[in-house]
Coordinates of C-alpha atoms in Angstrom, one line a residue:
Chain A
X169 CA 13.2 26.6 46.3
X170 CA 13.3 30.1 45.5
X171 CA 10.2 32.4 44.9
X172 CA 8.3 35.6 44.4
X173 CA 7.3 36.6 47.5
X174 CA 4.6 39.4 48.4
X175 CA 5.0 41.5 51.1
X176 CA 2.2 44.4 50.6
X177 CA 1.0 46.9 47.9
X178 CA 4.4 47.3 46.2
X179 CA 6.7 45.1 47.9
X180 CA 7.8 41.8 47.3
X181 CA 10.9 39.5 47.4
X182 CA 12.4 37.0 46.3
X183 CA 12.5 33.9 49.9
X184 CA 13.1 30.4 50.1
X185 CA 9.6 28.3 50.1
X186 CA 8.9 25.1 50.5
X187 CA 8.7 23.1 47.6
X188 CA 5.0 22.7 46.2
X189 CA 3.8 18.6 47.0
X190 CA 0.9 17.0 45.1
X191 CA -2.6 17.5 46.6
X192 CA -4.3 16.0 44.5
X193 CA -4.5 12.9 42.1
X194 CA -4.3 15.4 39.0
X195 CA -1.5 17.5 40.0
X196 CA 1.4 18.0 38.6
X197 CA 4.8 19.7 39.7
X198 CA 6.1 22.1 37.0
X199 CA 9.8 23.0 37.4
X200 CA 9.8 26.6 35.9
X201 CA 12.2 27.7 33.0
X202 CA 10.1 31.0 32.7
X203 CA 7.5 33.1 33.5
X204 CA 6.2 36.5 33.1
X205 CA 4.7 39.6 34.8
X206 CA 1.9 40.4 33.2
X207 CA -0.4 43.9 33.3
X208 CA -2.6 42.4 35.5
X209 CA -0.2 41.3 38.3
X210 CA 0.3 45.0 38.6
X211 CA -3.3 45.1 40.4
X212 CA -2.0 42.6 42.7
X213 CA 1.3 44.5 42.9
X214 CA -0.4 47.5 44.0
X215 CA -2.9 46.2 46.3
X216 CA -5.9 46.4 44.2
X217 CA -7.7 43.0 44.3
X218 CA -9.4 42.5 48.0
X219 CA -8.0 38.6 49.3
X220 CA -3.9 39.3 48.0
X221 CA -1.9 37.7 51.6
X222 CA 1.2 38.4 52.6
X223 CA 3.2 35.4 51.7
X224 CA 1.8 34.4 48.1
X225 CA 3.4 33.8 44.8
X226 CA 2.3 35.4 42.0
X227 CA 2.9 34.8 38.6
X228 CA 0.0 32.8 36.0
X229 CA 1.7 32.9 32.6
X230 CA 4.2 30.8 32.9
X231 CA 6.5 27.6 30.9
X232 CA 8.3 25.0 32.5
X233 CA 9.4 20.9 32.7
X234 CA 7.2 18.2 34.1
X235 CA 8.6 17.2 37.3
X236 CA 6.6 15.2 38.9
X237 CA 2.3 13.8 38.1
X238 CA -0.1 12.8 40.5
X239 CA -1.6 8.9 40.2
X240 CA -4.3 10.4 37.7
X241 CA -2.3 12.3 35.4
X242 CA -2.6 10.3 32.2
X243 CA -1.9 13.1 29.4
X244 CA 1.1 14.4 30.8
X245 CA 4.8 12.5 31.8
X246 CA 7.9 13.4 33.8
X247 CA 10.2 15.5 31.6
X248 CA 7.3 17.2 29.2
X249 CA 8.2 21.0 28.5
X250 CA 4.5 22.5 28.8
X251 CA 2.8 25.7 29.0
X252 CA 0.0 26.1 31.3
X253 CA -2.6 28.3 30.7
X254 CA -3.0 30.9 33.2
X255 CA -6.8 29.5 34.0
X256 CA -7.4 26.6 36.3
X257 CA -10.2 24.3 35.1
X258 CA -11.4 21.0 35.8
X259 CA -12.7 20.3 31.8
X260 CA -16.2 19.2 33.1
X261 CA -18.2 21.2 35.0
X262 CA -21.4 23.2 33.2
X263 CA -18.9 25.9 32.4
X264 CA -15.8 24.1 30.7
X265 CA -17.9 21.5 28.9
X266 CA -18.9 24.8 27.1
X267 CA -15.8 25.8 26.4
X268 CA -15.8 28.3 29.2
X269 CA -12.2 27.2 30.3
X270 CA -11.8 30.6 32.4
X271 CA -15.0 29.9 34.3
X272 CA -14.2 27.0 35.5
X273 CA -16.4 25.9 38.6
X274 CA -14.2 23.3 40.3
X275 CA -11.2 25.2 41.0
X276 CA -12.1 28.3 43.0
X277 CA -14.1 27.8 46.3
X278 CA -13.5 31.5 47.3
X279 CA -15.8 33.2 44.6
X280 CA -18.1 32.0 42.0
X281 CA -17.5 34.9 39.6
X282 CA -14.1 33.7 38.7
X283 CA -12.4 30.4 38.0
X284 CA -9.3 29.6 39.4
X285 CA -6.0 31.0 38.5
X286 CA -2.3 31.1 39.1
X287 CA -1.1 33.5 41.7
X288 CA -4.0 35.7 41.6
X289 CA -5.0 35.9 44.8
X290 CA -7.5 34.1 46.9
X291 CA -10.5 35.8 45.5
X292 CA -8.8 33.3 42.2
X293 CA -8.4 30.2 44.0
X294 CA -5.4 30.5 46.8
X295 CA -3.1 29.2 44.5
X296 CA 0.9 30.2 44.4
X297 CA 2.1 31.4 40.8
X298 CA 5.2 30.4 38.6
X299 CA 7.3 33.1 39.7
X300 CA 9.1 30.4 41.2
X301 CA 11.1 27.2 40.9
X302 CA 8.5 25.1 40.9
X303 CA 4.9 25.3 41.1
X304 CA 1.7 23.1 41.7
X305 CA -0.4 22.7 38.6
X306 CA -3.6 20.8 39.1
X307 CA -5.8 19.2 36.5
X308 CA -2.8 18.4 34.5
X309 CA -5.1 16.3 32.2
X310 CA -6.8 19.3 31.3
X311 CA -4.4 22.5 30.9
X312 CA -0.6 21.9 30.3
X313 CA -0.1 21.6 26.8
X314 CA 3.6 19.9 25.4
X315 CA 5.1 22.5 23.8
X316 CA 5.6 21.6 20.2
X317 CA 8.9 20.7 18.9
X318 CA 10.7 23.3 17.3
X319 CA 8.7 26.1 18.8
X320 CA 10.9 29.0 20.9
X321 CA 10.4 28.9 24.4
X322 CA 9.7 32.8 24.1
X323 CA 7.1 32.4 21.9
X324 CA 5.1 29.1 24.2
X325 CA 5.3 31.4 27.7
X326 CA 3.2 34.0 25.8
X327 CA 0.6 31.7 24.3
X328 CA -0.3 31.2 28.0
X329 CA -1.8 34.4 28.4
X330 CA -1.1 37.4 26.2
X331 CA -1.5 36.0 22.8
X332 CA -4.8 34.5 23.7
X333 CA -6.6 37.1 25.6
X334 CA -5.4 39.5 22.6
X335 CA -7.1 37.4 20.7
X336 CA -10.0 36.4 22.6
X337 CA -10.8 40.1 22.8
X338 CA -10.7 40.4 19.0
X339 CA -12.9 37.8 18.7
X340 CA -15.7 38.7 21.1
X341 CA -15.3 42.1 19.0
X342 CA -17.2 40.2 16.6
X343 CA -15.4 42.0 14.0
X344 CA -16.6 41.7 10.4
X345 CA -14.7 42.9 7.2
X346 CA -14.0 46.1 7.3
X347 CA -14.9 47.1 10.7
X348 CA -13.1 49.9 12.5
X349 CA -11.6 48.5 15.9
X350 CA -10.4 50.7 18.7
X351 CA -7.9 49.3 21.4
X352 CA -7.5 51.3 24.5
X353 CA -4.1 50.3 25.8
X354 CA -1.1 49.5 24.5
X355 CA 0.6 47.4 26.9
X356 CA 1.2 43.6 25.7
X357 CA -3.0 42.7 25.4
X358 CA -3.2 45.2 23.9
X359 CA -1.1 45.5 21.4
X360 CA -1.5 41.4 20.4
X361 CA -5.3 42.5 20.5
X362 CA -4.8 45.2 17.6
X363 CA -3.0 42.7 15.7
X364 CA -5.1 40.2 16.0
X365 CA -8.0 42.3 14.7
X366 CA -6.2 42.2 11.6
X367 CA -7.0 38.3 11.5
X368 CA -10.6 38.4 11.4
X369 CA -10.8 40.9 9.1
X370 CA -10.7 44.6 10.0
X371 CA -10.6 47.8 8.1
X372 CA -9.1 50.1 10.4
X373 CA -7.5 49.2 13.7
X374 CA -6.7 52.6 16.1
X375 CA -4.6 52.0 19.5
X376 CA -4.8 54.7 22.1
X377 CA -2.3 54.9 24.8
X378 CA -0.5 57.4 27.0
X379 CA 3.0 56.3 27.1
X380 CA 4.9 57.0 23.9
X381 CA 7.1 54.5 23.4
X382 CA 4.4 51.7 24.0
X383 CA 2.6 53.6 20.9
X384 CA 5.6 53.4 19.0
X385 CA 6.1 50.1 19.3
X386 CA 2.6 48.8 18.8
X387 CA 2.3 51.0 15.4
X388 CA 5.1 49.0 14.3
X389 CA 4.2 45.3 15.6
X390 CA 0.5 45.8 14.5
X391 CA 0.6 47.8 11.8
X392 CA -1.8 50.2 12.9
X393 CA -2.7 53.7 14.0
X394 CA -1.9 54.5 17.4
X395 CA -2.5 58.2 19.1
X396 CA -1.9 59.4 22.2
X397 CA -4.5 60.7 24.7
X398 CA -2.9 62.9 26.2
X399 CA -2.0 64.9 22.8
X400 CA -6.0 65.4 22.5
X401 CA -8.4 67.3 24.2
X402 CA -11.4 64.0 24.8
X403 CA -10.7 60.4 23.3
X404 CA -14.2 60.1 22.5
X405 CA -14.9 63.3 20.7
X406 CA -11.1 62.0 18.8
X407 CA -12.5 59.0 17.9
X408 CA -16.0 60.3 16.4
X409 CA -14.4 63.0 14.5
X410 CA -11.8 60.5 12.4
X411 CA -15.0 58.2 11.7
X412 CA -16.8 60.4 10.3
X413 CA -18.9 61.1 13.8
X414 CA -20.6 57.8 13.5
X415 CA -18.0 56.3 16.3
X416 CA -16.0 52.9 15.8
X417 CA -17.8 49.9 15.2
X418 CA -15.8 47.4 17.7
X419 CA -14.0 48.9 21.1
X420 CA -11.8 46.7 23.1
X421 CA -11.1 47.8 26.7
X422 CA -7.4 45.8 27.2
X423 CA -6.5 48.8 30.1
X424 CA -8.3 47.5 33.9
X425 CA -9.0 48.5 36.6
X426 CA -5.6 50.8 36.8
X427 CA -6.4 53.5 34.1
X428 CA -5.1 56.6 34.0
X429 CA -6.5 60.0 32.0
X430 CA -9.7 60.6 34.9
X431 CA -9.2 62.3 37.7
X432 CA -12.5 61.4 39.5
X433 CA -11.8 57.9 38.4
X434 CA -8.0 57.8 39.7
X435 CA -9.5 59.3 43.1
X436 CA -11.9 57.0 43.8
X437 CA -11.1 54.2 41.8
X438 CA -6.7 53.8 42.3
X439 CA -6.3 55.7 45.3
X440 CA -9.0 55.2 47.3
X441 CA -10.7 51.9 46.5
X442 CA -13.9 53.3 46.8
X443 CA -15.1 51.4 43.6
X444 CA -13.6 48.3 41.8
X445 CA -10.8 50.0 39.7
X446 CA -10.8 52.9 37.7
X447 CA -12.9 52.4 34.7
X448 CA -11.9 55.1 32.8
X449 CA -11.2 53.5 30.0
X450 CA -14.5 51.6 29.8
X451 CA -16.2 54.5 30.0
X452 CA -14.4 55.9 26.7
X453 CA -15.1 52.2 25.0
X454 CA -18.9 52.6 25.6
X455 CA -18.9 56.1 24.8
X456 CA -16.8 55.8 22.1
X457 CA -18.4 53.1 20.1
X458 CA -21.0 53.7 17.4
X459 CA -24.8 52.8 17.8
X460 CA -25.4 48.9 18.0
X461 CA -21.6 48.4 18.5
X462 CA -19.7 45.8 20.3
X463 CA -17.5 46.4 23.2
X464 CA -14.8 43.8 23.9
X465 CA -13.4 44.2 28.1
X466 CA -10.4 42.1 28.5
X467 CA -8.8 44.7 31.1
X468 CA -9.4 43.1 34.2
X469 CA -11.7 44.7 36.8
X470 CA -11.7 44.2 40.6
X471 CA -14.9 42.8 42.7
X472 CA -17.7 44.8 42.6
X473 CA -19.3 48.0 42.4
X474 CA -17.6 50.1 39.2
X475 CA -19.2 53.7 38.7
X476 CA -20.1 52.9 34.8
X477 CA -22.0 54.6 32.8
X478 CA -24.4 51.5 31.7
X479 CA -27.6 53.8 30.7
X480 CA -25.4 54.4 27.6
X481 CA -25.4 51.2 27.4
X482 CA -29.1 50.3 27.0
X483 CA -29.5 53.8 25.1
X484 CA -27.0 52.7 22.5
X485 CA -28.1 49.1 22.0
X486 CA -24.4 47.9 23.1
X487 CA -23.2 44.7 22.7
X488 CA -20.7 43.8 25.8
X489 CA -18.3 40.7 25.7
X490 CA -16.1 40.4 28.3
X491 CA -14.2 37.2 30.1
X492 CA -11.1 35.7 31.0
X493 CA -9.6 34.0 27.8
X494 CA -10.8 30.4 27.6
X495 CA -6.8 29.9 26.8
X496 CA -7.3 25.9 26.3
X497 CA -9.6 26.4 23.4
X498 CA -8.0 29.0 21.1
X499 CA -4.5 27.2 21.8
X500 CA -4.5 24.4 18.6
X501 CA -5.3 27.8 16.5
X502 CA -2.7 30.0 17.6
X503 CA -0.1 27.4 17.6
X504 CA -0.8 27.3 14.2
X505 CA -0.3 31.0 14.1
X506 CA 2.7 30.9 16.0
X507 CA 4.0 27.8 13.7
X508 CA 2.9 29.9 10.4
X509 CA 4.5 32.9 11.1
X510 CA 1.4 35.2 11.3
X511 CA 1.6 36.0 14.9
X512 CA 5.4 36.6 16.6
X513 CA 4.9 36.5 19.9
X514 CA 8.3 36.7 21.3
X515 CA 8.8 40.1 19.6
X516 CA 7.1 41.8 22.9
X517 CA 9.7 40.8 25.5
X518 CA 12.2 43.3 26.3
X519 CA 13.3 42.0 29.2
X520 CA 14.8 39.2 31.2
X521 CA 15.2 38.9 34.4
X522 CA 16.7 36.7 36.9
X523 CA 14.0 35.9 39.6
X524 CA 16.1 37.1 42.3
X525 CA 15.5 40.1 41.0
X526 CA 11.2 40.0 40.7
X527 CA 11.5 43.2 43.0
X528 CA 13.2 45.5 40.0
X529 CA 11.3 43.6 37.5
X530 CA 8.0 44.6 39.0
X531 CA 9.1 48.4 39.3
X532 CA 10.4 48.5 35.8
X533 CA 7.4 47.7 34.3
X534 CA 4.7 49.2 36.5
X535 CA 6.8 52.1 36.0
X536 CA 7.6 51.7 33.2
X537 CA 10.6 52.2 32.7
X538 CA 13.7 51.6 30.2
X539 CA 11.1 51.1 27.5
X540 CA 10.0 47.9 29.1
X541 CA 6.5 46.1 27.2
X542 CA 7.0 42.4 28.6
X543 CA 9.3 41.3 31.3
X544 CA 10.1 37.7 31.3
X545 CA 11.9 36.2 34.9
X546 CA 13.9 33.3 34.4
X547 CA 14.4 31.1 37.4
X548 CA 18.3 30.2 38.5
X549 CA 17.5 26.2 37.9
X550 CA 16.6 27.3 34.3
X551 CA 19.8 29.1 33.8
X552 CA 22.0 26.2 34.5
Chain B
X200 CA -17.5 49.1 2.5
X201 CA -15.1 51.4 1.8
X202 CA -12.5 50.2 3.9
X203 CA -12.4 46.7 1.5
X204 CA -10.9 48.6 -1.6
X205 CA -7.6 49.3 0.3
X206 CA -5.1 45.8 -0.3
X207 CA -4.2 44.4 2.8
X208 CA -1.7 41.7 1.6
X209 CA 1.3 43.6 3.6
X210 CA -0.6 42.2 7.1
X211 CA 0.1 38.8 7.8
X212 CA -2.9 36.2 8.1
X213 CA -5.4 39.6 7.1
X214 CA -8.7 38.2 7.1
X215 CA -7.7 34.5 8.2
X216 CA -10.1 34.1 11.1
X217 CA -13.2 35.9 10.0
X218 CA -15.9 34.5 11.1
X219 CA -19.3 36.4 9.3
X220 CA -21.1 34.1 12.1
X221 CA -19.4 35.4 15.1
X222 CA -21.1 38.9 15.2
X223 CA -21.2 38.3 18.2
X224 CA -21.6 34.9 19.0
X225 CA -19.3 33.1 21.3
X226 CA -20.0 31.5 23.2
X227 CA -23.1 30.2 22.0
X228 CA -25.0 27.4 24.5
X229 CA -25.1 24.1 23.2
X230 CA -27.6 21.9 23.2
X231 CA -28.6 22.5 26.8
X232 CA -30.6 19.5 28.6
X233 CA -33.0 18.8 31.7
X234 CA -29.7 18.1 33.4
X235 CA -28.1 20.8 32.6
X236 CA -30.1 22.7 34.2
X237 CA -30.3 21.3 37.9
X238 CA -27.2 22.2 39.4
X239 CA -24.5 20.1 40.1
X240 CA -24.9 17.5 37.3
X241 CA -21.6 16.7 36.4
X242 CA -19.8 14.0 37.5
X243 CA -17.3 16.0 40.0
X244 CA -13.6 15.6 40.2
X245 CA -12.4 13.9 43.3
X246 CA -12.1 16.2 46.4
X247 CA -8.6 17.5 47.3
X248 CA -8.0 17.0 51.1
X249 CA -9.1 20.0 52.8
X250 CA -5.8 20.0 55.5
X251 CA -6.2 23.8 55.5
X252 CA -8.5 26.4 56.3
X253 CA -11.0 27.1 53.4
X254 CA -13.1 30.0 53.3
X255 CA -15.3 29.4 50.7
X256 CA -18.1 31.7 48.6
X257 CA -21.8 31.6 50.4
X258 CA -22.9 31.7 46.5
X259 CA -21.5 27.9 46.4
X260 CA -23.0 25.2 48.7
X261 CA -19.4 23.4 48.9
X262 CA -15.4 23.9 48.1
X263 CA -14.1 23.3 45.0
X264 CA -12.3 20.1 43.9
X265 CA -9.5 21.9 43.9
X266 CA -8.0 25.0 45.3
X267 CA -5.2 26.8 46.5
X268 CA -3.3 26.3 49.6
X269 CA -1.1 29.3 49.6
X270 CA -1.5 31.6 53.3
X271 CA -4.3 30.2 54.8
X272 CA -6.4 32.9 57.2
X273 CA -4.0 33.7 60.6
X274 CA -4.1 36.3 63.2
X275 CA -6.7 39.3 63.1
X276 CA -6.4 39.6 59.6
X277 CA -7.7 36.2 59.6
X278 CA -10.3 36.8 61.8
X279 CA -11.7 39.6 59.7
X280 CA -11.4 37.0 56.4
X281 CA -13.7 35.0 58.0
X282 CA -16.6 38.1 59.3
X283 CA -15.9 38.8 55.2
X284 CA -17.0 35.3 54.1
X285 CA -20.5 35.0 56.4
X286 CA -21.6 37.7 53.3
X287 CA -22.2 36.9 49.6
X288 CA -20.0 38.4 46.8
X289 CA -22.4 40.6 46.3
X290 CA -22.1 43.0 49.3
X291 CA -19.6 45.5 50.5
X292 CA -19.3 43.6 53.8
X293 CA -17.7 41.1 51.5
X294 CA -14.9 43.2 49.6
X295 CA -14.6 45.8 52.3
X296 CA -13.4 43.9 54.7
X297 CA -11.0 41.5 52.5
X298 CA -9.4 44.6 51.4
X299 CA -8.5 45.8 55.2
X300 CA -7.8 42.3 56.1
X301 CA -5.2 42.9 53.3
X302 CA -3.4 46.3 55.2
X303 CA -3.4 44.2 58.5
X304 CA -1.8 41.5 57.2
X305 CA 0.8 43.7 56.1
X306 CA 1.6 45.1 59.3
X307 CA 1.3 40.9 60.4
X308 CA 3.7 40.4 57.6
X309 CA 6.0 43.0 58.7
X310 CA 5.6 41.6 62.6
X311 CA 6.3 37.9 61.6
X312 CA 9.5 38.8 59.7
X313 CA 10.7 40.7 62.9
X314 CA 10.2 37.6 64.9
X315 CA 12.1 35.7 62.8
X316 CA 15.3 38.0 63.0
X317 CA 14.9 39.4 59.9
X318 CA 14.7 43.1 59.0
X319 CA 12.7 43.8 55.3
X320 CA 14.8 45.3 53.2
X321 CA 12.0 48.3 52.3
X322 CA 14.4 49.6 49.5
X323 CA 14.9 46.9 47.5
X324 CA 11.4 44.9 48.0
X325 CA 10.1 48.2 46.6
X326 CA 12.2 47.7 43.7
X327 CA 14.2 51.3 44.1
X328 CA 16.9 49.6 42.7
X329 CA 16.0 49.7 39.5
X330 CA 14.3 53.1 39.9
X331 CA 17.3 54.5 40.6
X332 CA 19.2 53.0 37.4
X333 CA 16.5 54.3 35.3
X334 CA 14.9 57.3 36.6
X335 CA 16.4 58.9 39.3
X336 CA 15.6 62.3 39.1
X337 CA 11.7 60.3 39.5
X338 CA 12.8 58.7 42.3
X339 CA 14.6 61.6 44.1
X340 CA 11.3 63.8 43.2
X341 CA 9.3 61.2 45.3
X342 CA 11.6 61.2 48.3
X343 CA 11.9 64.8 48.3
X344 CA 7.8 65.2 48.5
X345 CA 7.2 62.4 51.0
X346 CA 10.2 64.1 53.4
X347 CA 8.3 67.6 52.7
X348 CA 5.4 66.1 54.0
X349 CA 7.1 64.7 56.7
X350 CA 8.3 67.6 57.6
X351 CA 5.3 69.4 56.8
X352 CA 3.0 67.4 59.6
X353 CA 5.8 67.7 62.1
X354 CA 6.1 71.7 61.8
X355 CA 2.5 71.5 62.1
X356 CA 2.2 68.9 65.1
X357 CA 4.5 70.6 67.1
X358 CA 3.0 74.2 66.6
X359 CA 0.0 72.5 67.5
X360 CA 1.9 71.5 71.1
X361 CA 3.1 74.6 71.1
X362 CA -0.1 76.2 70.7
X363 CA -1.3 74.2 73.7
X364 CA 1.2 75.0 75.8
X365 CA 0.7 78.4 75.1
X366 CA -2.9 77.7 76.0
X367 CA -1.6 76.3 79.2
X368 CA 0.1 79.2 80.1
X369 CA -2.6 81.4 80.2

């Protein structure tokens, strides 16, 4: 079969691998009719996130048919189109009997701070990704999820990621009525973060970004104000001055460990690895946020030591949420969405690939280019 | 409570998910008992075979029920996987050396493909392809600085060796 296939810190292919086998009595082999490249495969892409070999698949939001189930797969049958949430979990350990479906403790052996997950590396489980044929999906009692009737393919490859750690990051916002929400970072989390925010209720929802048409299009989809930081002179001082000083009352980080806007950061954070990532745009969440505030991180940060300004954090009284989205418990809601018109998913993806060409994909959107927000790859046995 | 006067019926769903007890509140523990507490207390999924090399976390006393089989540790890169994995995730002697396991197993990568009669095709693994269709005065800016430098480190090199054979001379 075909599939993604990395090479190094911003080169992979497309090579002929072996067809993934059950290993286990709740596996299931998915035959892929699409996937994604999300914002955070770029930290894999550009050799960010210690434990990436040569030879892996990447790829954890991703759609397909039910090809095959191991003899324990009881909730799942041969020729079910499911999405898969990009997080691995078993359904009981401590962590996912508390609904903790990205902490899962049963699916990673190589680190305890992170569950397992789709073609993220070893330091996420070892697993190969759905940028591919085919792929391996274990616990298929627990994740995959039949794709209701009617519902747009489009629209059911997003719900495995995007839309719910948009929403995920609204909702450890805690936002109340009226509340003033910052995003920093308009790529797809982003921008299904600030229109999510909308949902549970806020007042004012600001988006800041560097790249203009990414702002553009997120002040259309969301509805909201979006500015650019590189237009002012310090995001922070920006975003105290237009609320009235005080600072916003929710700030969601949905940038990562790749930030730009820093120079400091960039040097010892992107280029030289000397710390986990840069994390600029933390820095201008906790900063930015008023006194007693919440700060919502779904930007993903590498292993271990981040230069970050947590004194502020004490001093302020600061509220931080952060996780993976628990994907498997917000799904029945945002189907509803999805089904209800409220959220429109689809509306992010610009552009579709075929997977024998993931190399161009990846370099169109980490360099985003041609306007791209959300690639989608579709494999040549979904074309037929 | 300004910000309530404005009408927000033009957003979709405005309001449809708030929650006045999440603030902040998820997720809240449940009702957490003795058993809970000790450990390993729930009844574990059966093992997957381990039929490959597994290095696993020092902060876990086992491997997972499941995991990943993709690239099991090889060659020197391997070998420095494993020093990585006698130390918690908690030290730099942990991420340190994962990350230039990584760079080897490039160069391994590179190696392996050679031995198997196949030359990488740098330019379009790197996805210039589509670089050049959309931004090719950006990619010929990035050519033309990395030959510059090139060039720059060989002028230099060689006045270096000429320099020292200057030295020699005298």
């Amino acid at each position: 079969m075909l599939a993604m296939d990395y090479r190094g810190p911003k080169r992979v292919r497309v090579s002929q691998k072996p067809m993934p086998e059950i290993k286990h009595p709740e596996d299931a082999i998915v035959r892929v009719t699409r996937s994604c490249i999300c914002g955070s495969d770029l930290h894999l892409y550009n050799g960010n996130v210690p434990d990436t070999r040569v030879g892996t698949t990447f790829g954890h939001e991703f759609i397909g048919v039910v090809e095959e189930i191991g003899s324990e797969v009881t909730k799942l049958k041969v020729g079910d189109h499911v999405l898969v949430p990009f997080n691995i979990a078993c359904g009981r350990c401590h962590f996912c009997k508390q609904g903790l479906f990205g902490n899962c403790h049963e699916s990673n052996p190589m680190a305890t701070a992170v569950g397992g997950i789709f073609g993220y590396s070893h330091t996420a489980g070892g697993f190969h990704g759905g940028q591919a044929e085919y792929v391996r999906v274990p616990y298929a009692n627990v994740g995959p999820t039949v794709i209701p009737e009617g519902m747009d393919p489009d629209d059911a490859v997003l719900l495995t990621d995007v839309v719910p750690t948009g929403y995920q990051a609204a909702e450890m916002g805690g936002i109340q009525p009226g509340d003033t929400v910052v995003v920093f970072g308009a790529g797809p989390v982003g921008i299904m973060a600030a229109k999510c925010s909308w949902l549970f209720g806020a007042g004012r929802v600001i988006v800041i970004d560097h790249v203009d048409y990414r702002l553009e299009f997120v002040r259309n989809y969301a509805q909201c104000e979006a500015y650019n930081f590189r237009e002012m002179e310090d995001p922070v001082v920006f975003i105290k001055k237009t609320t009235d000083w005080m600072g916003a009352d929710v700030v969601i980080d949905a940038v990562g460990a790749e930030a730009a806007g820093n120079t400091m950061q960039t040097i010892t954070g992107r280029k030289t690895l000397m710390q986990a990532g840069s994390a600029t745009a933390l820095h201008w969440a906790i900063n930015s946020v008023k006194k007693g505030g919440i700060v919502s991180i779904v930007g993903v940060y590498g292993p271990t030591d981040n230069l970050v300004p947590i004194g502020n954090v004490l001093n302020k009284g600061l509220t931080i949420r952060a996780n993976q989205a628990s994907v498997k418990r917000l799904l029945p809601r945002l189907i509803e969405h999805v089904q209800n018109g409220i959220l429109n998913p689809k509306a992010l993806i610009t552009h579709r690939i075929p997977l024998e060409e993931v190399a161009d994909g990846y370099r169109l959107f980490s360099a985003k280019l041609d306007n791209c927000i959300k690639p989608v790859l579709i494999p040549p046995s979904a074309r037929m | 409570m300004e910000h309530l006067k404005k009408d927000y019926s033009h957003i979709k769903g405005w309001g449809i998910d708030a929650d006045p007890q999440n603030d902040p509140t998820y997720p809240m523990k449940p009702h957490r008992t003795d058993a809970e507490q000790s450990g390993y207390s729930w009844e574990r999924p059966t093992q997957q075979p381990v039929d490959v090399e597994i290095l696993h976390s020092i902060e876990r006393p086992n491997i997972s029920a499941v995991f990943g089989t993709a690239s099991p540790p090889s060659g020197l890169s391997g070998v420095i996987r494993r020093f990585a994995f006698k130390y918690s995730e908690n030290s730099y002697l942990h991420w340190l050396p994962l990350i230039l396991a990584d760079r080897v197993n490039v160069v391994e990568g590179i190696i392996d493909d050679m031995k198997h009669g196949h030359v990488p095709n740098i330019f379009e693994e790197k996805g210039y392809k589509a670089e050049w269709k959309h931004d090719k005065v950006g990619l010929l800016t990035k050519f033309a600085v990395a030959a510059a430098l090139v060039a720059g480190v060989v002028v230099l090199l060689s006045k270096k060796n000429e320099d020292d054979y200057d030295e020699d001379d005298d």
